[in-house]
Structures are given as structure tokens and as C-alpha cells.
Coordinates of C-alpha atoms in Angstrom, one line a residue:
X939 CA 19.7 -62.9 -85.5
X940 CA 19.7 -60.8 -82.3
X941 CA 15.6 -60.8 -82.5
X942 CA 15.8 -64.6 -82.4
X943 CA 18.0 -64.5 -79.4
X944 CA 15.6 -62.0 -77.7
X945 CA 12.5 -63.9 -78.4
X946 CA 14.1 -67.2 -76.9
X947 CA 15.3 -65.1 -74.0
X948 CA 11.7 -63.9 -73.4
X949 CA 10.6 -67.4 -73.8
X950 CA 13.1 -68.4 -70.7
X951 CA 11.8 -65.6 -68.7
X952 CA 8.1 -66.8 -69.3
X953 CA 9.3 -70.2 -68.0
X954 CA 10.9 -68.8 -65.0
X955 CA 7.8 -66.8 -64.1
X956 CA 5.5 -69.8 -64.6
X957 CA 7.8 -71.8 -62.4
X958 CA 7.6 -68.9 -59.4
X959 CA 3.7 -68.9 -59.9
X960 CA 3.7 -72.7 -59.7
X961 CA 5.8 -72.5 -56.5
X962 CA 3.7 -70.2 -55.0
X963 CA 0.7 -72.4 -55.6
X964 CA 2.6 -75.3 -54.2
X965 CA 3.3 -73.6 -50.9
X966 CA -0.3 -72.6 -50.6
X967 CA -1.3 -76.2 -51.4
X968 CA 1.1 -77.4 -48.6
X969 CA -0.3 -74.9 -46.2
X970 CA -3.8 -76.0 -46.8
X971 CA -2.6 -79.8 -46.4
X972 CA -1.1 -79.1 -43.0
X973 CA -4.0 -77.3 -41.6
X974 CA -6.5 -79.9 -42.7
X975 CA -4.3 -82.4 -41.0
X976 CA -4.3 -80.6 -37.9
X977 CA -8.0 -80.3 -38.0
X978 CA -8.5 -84.0 -38.6
X979 CA -6.2 -84.6 -35.7
X980 CA -8.3 -82.4 -33.5
X981 CA -11.6 -84.0 -34.6
X982 CA -10.2 -87.4 -33.6
X983 CA -9.7 -86.2 -30.4
X984 CA -13.5 -85.1 -29.8
X985 CA -15.7 -87.3 -28.0
X986 CA -18.6 -88.9 -30.3
X987 CA -21.2 -86.6 -28.7
X988 CA -19.3 -83.3 -29.5
X989 CA -21.1 -80.9 -31.4
X990 CA -19.3 -79.6 -34.8
X991 CA -20.0 -76.9 -36.8
X992 CA -19.0 -76.3 -40.3
X993 CA -18.9 -72.6 -41.8
X994 CA -20.9 -72.6 -45.0
X995 CA -20.9 -69.0 -46.3
X996 CA -21.9 -66.6 -43.5
X997 CA -23.6 -69.5 -41.6
X998 CA -22.6 -72.2 -39.3
X999 CA -24.3 -75.4 -39.6
X1000 CA -24.2 -78.1 -37.3
X1001 CA -22.7 -81.4 -38.8
X1002 CA -22.2 -84.8 -37.2
X1003 CA -18.6 -85.6 -36.0
X1004 CA -18.3 -88.5 -38.7
X1005 CA -19.5 -86.0 -41.3
X1006 CA -16.9 -83.6 -40.5
X1007 CA -14.2 -86.0 -40.3
X1008 CA -15.0 -87.3 -44.2
X1009 CA -15.3 -83.6 -45.1
X1010 CA -11.7 -83.1 -44.1
X1011 CA -10.5 -86.4 -45.2
X1012 CA -12.1 -85.7 -48.6
X1013 CA -10.4 -82.2 -48.7
X1014 CA -7.2 -84.0 -47.9
X1015 CA -7.4 -86.6 -50.5
X1016 CA -8.4 -83.5 -53.1
X1017 CA -5.5 -81.5 -51.9
X1018 CA -3.1 -84.4 -52.1
X1019 CA -4.1 -84.9 -55.7
X1020 CA -3.6 -81.1 -56.4
X1021 CA -0.2 -81.2 -54.8
X1022 CA 0.9 -84.4 -56.9
X1023 CA -0.4 -82.3 -60.2
X1024 CA 1.0 -79.3 -59.4
X1025 CA 4.6 -81.1 -58.5
X1026 CA 4.3 -82.7 -62.1
X1027 CA 3.6 -79.3 -63.7
X1028 CA 6.6 -77.6 -61.9
X1029 CA 8.9 -80.6 -63.0
X1030 CA 7.7 -80.2 -66.8
X1031 CA 8.1 -76.5 -66.7
X1032 CA 11.3 -76.9 -65.1
X1033 CA 12.6 -79.5 -67.6
X1034 CA 11.2 -76.9 -70.7
X1035 CA 13.1 -74.1 -68.8
X1036 CA 16.4 -76.2 -68.8
X1037 CA 16.0 -77.1 -72.4
X1038 CA 15.5 -73.7 -73.4
X1039 CA 18.5 -72.4 -71.1
X1040 CA 20.8 -74.9 -73.0
X1041 CA 19.4 -73.8 -76.5
X1042 CA 20.2 -70.2 -75.4
X1043 CA 23.7 -71.0 -74.3
X1044 CA 24.5 -72.8 -77.8
X1045 CA 22.9 -69.8 -79.5
X1046 CA 24.8 -67.5 -77.5
X1047 CA 28.0 -69.6 -78.3
X1048 CA 27.2 -69.4 -82.1
X1049 CA 26.8 -65.7 -81.9
X1050 CA 30.1 -65.1 -80.2
X1051 CA 32.2 -67.1 -82.8
X1052 CA 34.3 -64.8 -85.2
X1053 CA 33.0 -64.6 -88.4
X1054 CA 35.0 -65.4 -91.7
X1055 CA 37.1 -67.7 -89.6
X1056 CA 37.2 -71.3 -90.7
X1057 CA 36.3 -74.0 -88.0
X1058 CA 38.8 -76.4 -86.7
X1059 CA 37.9 -80.0 -87.5

């Protein structure tokens, strides 16, 4: 019985670690979203004749202002979708964690019950 409990406890730890990993990823996504929003605001302040460069690998390439705005807007869209997906995975994993935690509590109570004592009705 103890090995079953230990197995369930390991599964709970796996869920906890997965939640931490997903939350770290969520923080990265939010950071990138904020940076991209800031870049888009800055691009909107530029005059239409401004020269804009995009870093592609080790090379700076000149792009039109509209192209730069579109690139940033596409990035914002992708990051928004990724954020939504990550939040869903966090919620799903949290629900699995909570279910497993409740199962462990019930299992622990069962282990703590004295043996050979009739249960009260």
C-alpha cells in the first residue's frame, strides 16, 4: 500500500513541476508580448519616411514601415494565441494536480484508519 501512496505522491510532484514550468513559460510570453506592444507603439510614432531595419540572423535588412508594423502585429497575434494555449494548459494541469491531491488525502486517511476496528455507520 505504501508503494501505491509513493507512486501517487510522485505523480503529484510531476504535476507541480509541470505547473512551475508552464508558469515560467507564461512569464516569458507576457514579457515578449509587452516588448512587442512597446515596439508597435514606437513604430506608430515614426514618420512614414523613416527607415526601419529588421535583424535577420547577423544581418540588418531594411524593411518598409508598414512591413515592420505588420511583422510586429503578427508576432503579437501569435504570442496572444500562445498565451491563451499556455493558460489553458496551466488550468488543465492544475485541475489534474488538485484531483490527485484530493485522491492522496483520501488515500492517506484510509491508511491512518486503525485496523480491525469496525467502522461506524
